[in-house]
Short mmCIF file of C-alpha atoms in Angstrom, two decimals:
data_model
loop_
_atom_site.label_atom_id
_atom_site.label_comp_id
_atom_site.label_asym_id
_atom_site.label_seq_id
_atom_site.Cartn_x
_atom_site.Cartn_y
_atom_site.Cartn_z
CA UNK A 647 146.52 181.18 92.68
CA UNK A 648 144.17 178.79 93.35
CA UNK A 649 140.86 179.99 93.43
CA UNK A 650 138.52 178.94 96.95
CA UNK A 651 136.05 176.89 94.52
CA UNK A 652 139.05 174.93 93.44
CA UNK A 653 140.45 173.73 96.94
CA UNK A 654 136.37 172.93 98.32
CA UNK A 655 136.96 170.72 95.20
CA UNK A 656 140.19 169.00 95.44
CA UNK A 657 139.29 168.66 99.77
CA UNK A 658 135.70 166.69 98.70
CA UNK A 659 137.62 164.38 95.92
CA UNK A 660 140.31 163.86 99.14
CA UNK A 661 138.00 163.00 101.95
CA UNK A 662 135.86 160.84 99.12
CA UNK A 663 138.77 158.81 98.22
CA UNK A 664 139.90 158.83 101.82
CA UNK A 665 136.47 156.92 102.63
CA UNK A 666 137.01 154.22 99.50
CA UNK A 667 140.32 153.32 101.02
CA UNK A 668 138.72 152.80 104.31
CA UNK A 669 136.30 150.56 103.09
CA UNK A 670 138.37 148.68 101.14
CA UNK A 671 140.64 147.83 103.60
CA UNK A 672 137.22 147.21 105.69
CA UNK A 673 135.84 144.44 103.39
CA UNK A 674 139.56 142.70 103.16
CA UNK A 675 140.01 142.00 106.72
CA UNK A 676 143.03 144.92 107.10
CA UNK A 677 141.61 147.81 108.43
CA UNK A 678 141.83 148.88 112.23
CA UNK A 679 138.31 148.44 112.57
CA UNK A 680 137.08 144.41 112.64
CA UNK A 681 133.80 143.90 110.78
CA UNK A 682 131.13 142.25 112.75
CA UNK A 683 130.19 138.69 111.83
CA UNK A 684 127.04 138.57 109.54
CA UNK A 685 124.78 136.10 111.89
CA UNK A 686 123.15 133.00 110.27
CA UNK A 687 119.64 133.34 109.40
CA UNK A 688 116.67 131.07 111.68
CA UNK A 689 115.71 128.15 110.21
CA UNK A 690 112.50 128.01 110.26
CA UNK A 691 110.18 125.14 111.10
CA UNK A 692 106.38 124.53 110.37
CA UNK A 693 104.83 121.77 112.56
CA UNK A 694 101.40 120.30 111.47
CA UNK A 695 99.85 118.08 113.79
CA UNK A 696 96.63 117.29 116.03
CA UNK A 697 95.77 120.07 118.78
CA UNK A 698 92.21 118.99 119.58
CA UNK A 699 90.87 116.02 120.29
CA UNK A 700 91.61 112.53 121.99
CA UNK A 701 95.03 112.48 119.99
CA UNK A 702 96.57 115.95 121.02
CA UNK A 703 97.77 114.31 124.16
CA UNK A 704 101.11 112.80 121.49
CA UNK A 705 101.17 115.77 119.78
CA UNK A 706 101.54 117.97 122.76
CA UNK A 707 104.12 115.77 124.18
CA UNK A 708 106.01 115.85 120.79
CA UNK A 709 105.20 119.72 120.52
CA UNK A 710 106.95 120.33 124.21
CA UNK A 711 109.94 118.38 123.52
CA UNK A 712 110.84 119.60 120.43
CA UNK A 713 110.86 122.99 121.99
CA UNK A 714 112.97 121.89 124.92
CA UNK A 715 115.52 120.99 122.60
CA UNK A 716 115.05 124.28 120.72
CA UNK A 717 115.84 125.99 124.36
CA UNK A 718 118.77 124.05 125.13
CA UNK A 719 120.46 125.13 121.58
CA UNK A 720 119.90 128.30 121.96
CA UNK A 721 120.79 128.37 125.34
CA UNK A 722 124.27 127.07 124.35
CA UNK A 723 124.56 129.53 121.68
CA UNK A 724 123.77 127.12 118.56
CA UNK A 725 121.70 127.36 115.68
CA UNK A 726 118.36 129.45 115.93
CA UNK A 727 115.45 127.60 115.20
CA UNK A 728 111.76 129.28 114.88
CA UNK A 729 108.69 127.73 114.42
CA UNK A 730 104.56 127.68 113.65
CA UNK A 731 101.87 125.38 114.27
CA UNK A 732 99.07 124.33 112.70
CA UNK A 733 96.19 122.03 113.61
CA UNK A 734 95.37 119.07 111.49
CA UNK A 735 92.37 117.77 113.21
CA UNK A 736 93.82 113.68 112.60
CA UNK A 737 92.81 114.54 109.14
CA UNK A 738 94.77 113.98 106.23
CA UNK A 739 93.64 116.40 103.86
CA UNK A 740 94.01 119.44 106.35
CA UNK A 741 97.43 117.72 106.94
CA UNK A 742 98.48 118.17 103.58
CA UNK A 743 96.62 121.36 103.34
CA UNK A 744 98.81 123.39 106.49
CA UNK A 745 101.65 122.14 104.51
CA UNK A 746 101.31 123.71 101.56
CA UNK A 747 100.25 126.79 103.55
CA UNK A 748 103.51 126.37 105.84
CA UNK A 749 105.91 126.39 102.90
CA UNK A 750 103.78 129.11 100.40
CA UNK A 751 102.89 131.86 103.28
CA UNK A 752 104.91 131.24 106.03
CA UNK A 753 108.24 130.23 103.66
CA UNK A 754 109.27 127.48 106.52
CA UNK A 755 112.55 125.68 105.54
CA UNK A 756 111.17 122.69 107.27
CA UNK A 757 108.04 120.91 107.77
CA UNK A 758 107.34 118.50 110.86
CA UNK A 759 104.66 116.41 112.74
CA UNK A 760 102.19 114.27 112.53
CA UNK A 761 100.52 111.81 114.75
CA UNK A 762 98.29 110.50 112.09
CA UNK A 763 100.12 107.84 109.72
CA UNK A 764 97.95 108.72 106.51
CA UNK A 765 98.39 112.47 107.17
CA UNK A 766 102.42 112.18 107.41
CA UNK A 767 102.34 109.49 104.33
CA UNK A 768 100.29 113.16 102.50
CA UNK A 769 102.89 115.47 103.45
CA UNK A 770 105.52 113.64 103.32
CA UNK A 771 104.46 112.99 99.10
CA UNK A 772 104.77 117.36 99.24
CA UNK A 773 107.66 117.47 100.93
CA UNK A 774 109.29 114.75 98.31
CA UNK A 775 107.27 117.56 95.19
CA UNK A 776 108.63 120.81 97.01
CA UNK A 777 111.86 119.68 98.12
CA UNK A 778 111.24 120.75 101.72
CA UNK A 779 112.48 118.70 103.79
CA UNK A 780 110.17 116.66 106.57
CA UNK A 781 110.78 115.63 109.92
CA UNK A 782 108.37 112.98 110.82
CA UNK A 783 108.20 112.55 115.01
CA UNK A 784 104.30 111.09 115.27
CA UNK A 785 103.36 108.71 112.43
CA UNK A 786 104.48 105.18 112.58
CA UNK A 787 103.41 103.59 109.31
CA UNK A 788 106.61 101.44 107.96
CA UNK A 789 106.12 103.25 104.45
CA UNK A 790 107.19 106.62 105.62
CA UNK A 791 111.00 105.29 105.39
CA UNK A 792 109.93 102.45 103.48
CA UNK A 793 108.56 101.90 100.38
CA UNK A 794 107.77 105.88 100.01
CA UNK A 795 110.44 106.93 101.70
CA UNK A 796 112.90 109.62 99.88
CA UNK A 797 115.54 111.98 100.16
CA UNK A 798 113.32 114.88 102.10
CA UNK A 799 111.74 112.98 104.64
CA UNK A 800 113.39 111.70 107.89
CA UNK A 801 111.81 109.28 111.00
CA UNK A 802 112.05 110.17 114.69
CA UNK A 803 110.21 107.33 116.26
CA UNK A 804 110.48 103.72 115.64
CA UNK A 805 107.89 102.55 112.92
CA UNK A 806 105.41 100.12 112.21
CA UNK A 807 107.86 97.11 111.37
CA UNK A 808 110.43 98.19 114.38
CA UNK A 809 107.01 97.58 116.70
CA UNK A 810 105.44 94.48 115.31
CA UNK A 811 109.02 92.80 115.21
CA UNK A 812 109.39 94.19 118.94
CA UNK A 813 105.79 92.63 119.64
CA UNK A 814 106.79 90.00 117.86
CA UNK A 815 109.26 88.85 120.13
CA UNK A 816 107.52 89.85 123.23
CA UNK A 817 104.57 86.94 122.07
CA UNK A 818 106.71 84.30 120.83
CA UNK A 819 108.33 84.50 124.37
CA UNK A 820 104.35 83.12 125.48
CA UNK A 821 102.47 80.13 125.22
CA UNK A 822 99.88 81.69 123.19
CA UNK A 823 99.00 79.71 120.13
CA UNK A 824 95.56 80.99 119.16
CA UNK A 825 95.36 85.04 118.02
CA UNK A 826 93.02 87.42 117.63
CA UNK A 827 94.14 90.41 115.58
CA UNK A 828 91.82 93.54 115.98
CA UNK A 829 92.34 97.51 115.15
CA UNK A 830 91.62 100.80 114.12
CA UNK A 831 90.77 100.53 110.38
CA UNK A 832 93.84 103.11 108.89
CA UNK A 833 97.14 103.00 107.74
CA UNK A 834 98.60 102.90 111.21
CA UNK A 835 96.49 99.71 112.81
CA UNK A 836 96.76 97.95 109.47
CA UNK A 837 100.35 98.63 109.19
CA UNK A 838 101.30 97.74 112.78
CA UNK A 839 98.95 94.36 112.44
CA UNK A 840 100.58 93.14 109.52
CA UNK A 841 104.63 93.45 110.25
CA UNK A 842 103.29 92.05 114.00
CA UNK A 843 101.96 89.12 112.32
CA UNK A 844 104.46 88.55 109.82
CA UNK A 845 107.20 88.52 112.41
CA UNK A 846 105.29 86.18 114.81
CA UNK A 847 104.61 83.51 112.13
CA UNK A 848 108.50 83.87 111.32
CA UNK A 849 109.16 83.49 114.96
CA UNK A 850 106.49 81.12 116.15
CA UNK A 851 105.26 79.26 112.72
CA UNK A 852 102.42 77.45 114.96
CA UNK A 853 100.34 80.53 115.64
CA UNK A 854 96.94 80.26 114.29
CA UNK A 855 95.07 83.47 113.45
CA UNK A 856 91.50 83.00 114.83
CA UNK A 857 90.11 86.22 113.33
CA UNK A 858 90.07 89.66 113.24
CA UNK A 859 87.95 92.71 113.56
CA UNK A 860 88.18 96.53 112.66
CA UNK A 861 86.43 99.46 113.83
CA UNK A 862 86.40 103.14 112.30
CA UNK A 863 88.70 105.77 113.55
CA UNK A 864 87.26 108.14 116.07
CA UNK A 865 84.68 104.96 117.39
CA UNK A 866 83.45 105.01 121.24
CA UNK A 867 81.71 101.95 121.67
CA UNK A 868 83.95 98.70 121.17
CA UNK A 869 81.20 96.67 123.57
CA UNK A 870 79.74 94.83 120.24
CA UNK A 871 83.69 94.02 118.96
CA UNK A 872 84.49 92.53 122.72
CA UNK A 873 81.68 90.14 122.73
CA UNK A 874 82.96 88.74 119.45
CA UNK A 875 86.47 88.12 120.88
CA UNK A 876 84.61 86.77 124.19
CA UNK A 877 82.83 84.27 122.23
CA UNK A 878 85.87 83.22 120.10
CA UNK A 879 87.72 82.48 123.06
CA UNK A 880 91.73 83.23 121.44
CA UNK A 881 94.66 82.73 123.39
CA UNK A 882 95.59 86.57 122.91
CA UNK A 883 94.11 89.57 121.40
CA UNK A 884 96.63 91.69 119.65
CA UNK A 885 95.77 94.97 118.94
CA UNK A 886 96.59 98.27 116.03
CA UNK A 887 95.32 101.29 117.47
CA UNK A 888 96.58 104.43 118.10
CA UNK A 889 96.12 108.56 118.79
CA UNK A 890 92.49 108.90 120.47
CA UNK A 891 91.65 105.17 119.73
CA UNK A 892 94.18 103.81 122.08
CA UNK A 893 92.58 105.40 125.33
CA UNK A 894 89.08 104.60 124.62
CA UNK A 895 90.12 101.09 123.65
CA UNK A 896 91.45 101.24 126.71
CA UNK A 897 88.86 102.30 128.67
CA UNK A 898 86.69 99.58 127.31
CA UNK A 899 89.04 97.08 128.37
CA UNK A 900 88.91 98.33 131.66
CA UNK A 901 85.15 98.51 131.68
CA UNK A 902 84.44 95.39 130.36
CA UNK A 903 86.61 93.40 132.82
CA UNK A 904 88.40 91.85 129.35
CA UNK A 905 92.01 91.40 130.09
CA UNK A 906 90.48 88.86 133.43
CA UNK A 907 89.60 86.32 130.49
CA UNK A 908 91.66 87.00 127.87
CA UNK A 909 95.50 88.71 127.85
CA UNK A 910 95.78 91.96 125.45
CA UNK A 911 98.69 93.11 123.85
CA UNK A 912 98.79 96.90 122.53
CA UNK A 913 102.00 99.29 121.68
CA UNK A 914 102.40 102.39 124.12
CA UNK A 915 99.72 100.80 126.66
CA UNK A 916 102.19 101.67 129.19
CA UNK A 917 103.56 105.05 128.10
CA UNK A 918 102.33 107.51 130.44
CA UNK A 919 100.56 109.56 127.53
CA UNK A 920 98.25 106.66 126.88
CA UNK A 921 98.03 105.74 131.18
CA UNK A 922 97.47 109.92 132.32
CA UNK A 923 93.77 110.27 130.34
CA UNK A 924 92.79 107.23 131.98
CA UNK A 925 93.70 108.04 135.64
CA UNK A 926 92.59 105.05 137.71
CA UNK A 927 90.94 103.30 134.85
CA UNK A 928 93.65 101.72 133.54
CA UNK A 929 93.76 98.09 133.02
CA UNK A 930 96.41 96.52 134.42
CA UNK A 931 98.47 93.51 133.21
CA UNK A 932 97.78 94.61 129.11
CA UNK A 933 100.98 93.98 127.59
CA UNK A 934 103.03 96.06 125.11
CA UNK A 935 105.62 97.65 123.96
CA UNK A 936 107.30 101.27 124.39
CA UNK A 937 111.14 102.80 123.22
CA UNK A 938 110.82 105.14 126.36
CA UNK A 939 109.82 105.58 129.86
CA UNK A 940 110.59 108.52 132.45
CA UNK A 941 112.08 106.12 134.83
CA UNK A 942 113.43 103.93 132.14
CA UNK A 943 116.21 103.27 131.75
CA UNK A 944 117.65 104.12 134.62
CA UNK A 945 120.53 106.69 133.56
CA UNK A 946 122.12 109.79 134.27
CA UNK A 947 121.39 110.81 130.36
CA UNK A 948 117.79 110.35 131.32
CA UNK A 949 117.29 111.92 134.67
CA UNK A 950 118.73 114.80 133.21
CA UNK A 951 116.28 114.79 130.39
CA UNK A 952 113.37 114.26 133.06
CA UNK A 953 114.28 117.19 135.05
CA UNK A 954 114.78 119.64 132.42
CA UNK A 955 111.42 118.56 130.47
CA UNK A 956 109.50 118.27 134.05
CA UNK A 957 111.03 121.84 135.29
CA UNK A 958 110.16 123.76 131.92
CA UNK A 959 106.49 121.48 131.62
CA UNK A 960 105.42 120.78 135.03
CA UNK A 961 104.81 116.94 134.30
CA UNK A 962 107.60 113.65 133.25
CA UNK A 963 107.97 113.44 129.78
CA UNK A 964 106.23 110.38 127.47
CA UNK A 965 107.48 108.78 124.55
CA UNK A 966 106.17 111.12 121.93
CA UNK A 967 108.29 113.91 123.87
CA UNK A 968 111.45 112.01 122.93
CA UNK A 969 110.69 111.89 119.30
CA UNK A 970 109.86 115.50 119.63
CA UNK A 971 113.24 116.01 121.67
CA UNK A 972 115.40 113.86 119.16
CA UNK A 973 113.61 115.75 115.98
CA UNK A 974 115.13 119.30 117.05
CA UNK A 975 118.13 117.86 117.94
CA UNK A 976 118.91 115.91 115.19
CA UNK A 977 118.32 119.07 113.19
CA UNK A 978 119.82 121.80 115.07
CA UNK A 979 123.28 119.65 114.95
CA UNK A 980 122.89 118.83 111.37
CA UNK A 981 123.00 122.58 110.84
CA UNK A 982 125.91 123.15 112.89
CA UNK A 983 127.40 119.74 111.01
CA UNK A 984 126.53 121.60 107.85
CA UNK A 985 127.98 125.42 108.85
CA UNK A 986 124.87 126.77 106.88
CA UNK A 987 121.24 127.01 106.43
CA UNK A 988 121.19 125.51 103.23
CA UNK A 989 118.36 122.85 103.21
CA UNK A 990 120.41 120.60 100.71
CA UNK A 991 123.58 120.67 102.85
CA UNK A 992 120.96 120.56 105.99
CA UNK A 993 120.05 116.94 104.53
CA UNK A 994 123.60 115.77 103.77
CA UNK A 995 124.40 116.27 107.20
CA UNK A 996 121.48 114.46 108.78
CA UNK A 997 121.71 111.51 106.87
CA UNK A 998 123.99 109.10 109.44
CA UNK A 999 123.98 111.71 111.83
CA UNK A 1000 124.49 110.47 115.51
CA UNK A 1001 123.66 112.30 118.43
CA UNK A 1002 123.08 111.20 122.07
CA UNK A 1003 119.45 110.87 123.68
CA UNK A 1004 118.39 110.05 127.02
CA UNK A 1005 117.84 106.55 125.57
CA UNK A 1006 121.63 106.35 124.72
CA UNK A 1007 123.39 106.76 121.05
CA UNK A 1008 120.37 107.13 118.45
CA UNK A 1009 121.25 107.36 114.47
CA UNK A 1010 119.50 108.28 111.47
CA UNK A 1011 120.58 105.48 109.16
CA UNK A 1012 121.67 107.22 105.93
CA UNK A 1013 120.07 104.50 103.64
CA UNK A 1014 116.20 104.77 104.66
CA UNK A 1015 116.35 108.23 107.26
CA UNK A 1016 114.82 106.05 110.17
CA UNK A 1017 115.90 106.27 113.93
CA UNK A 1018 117.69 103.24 114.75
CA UNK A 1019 116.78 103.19 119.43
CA UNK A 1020 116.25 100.79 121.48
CA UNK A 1021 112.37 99.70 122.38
CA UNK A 1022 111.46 97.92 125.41
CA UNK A 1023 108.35 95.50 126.54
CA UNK A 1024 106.52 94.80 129.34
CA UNK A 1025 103.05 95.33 130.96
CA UNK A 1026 100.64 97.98 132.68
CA UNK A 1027 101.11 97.82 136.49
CA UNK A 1028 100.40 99.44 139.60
CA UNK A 1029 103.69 100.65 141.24
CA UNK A 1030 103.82 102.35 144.68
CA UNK A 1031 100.24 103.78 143.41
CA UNK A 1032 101.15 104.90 139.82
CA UNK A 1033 100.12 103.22 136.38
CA UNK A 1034 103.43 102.43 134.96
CA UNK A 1035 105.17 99.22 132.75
CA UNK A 1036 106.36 96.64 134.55
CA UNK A 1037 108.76 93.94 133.65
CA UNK A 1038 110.45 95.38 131.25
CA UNK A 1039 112.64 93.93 128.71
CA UNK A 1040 115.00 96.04 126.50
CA UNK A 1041 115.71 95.47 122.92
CA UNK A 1042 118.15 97.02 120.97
CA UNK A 1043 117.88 98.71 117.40
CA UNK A 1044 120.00 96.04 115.64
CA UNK A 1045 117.68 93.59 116.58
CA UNK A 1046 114.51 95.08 115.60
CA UNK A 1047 115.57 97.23 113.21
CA UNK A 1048 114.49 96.20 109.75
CA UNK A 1049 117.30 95.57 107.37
CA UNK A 1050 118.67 97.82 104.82
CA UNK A 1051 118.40 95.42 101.98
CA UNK A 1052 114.43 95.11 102.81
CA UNK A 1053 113.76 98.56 102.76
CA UNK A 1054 115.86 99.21 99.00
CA UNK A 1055 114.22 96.12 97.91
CA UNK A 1056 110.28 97.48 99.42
CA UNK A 1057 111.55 101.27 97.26
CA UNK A 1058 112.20 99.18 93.73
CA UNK A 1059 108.58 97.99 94.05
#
């Protein structure tokens, strides 16, 4: 007989066993019961850039389209992307600083921003040391994908030597023989100034360079720097400025009745981020160049991307929204390219990644990480009442894109 302690033995070894089986069969896919996909984690984005000041106006546009591209993932049940912000001030060394915060603290799988050139050149050197990768959508110096470009940082916007040959082109379409180079004394202005100038003398060899003048970043008062041009008396005044600098320069130009004597050229003098500060002081007829305009070009891609951006922000979107638009785009397909969250795999599948954009087909060439888009010129105008650019000529990436030879032979420098 067996006793009662036995069979409470031999039933708790039964349903034990019983319990095994079932989750064995479970874990191999043949039980009744299907197991619930485990979900991918967030990736998780940290996003340094300028929040106060004269240059926020970029970063806020860049800021507002990323997350509208964030939205529309998630809304058709792709990746999920997070993200934090931090303020950088336009300074470089709080740049760098947020970073290193971002990645140590906050553990962010990727960093992004910033307006200012010097401070994405900083982060992007920490990136490259951490191995984290960086999406840059507001600095334009050339050496970000250049000659320090590298494996873990990536361009949304066209840069320094995709403007100045753009500029380039627009001037040597102009009678203009004698130049007058002027601009905010950082990487950026510098940067922009020289691949303008070394493109025009390529283009137009019988340019003369009159002289040139630079002012600090952050300065208020360019009266002093537009009597010097006055008295010169150049053809042209071509101009490097940029964030907060651009729409006082701006102002200045207005106030000082310049462009009446002598014609200005300046990139983004007719993107609406640049024109909105200055309400009905802008100066009309400054020339420049711009990748992107709300009502420009005229497409079905774009009016889509105008309504969603104006219904979600209340306002039409501005060049640096793009950037901000194409950087979470670019990303949130490269992870569904990739089937993981795996920052190495993240990077394989961004590098010659195409996606479409409201300014048509954009790539991120696989040799140098850069945006290859189109970039148009014109000039400020009044239209039907609103500041806006005016004749406007489009230019596609192959032709102002710089080539892939130049940019391995800039990296063995």
């Amino acid at each position: 007989m067996v006793s009662m302690v036995g069979k409470k033995k031999s039933h708790t070894l039964t349903r034990l066993g019983s319990m095994l089986l079932i989750t064995a069969l479970m874990a191999s896919g043949c039980g009744s019961s299907p197991v619930a996909k485990t979900e991918q984690k967030p990736i998780k984005v940290g996003i340094v850039d300028t929040y106060t000041g004269g240059a926020a106006v970029y970063a806020k546009d860049s800021l507002d389209g990323f997350k509208l591209a964030v939205k529309e993932l998630e809304d058709k049940g792709g990746p999920k992307i997070e993200f934090v912000t931090r303020d950088d001030e336009f300074k470089p060394d709080k740049s760098t600083s947020w970073a290193k915060e971002l990645v140590m603290r906050e553990k962010v799988d990727f960093l992004a921003g910033t307006t200012n050139s010097a401070g994405s050149l900083a982060v992007s050197q920490y990136a490259k040391e951490s191995k984290v990768p960086f999406i840059v959508w507001g600095g334009m110096s050339d050496r970000i994908t250049g000659e320090a470009g590298h494996r873990y940082v990536f361009s949304t916007l066209p840069n320094t030597a995709i403007i100045g040959k753009a500029g380039a082109v627009q001037l040597s379409k102009t009678s203009y023989q004698k130049v007058w180079i002027a601009g905010s004394d950082y990487e950026y202005g510098h940067s922009l100034i020289n691949n303008l100038w070394s493109n025009l003398t390529t283009l137009k060899p019988d340019v003369k360079k009159m002289g040139e003048s630079w002012w600090r970043v952050g300065e208020t008062d360019f009266t002093p720097y537009i009597n010097a041009i006055r008295s010169a008396k150049p053809d042209v005044l071509v101009v490097g400025t940029g964030g907060a600098d651009m729409v006082a320069f701006m102002k200045a130009v207005k106030a000082t009745g310049l462009t009446q004597e002598i014609p200005v050229w300046a990139h983004t003098s007719y993107d609406p981020a640049t024109l909105r500060p200055l309400g009905d002081q802008a100066p009309e007829g400054v020339m420049g160049t711009n990748p992107y305009l709300y009502n420009y070009p005229d497409t079905a891609e774009n009016k889509a991307f105008v309504e969603a951006f104006k219904k979600e922000y209340n306002r039409e979107p501005a060049a640096f929204a793009l950037y901000g638009y194409m950087g979470g785009k670019f990303l949130g397909e490269a992870i569904t390219k990739a089937g993981s969250t795996d920052k190495e795999k993240i990077i394989d599948a961004m590098e010659g990644l195409t996606i479409d954009t409201p300014v048509g087909k954009a790539t991120l060439r696989k040799e140098d990480h850069q945006v290859a888009i189109p970039m148009s010129y014109g000039v400020v105008a009044k239209v039907n009442g609103v500041f806006t650019g005016k004749d406007l000529h489009t230019l596609n990436s192959d032709e102002i894109m710089p080539s892939v030879d130049q940019i391995l032979k800039s990296r063995s420098k």
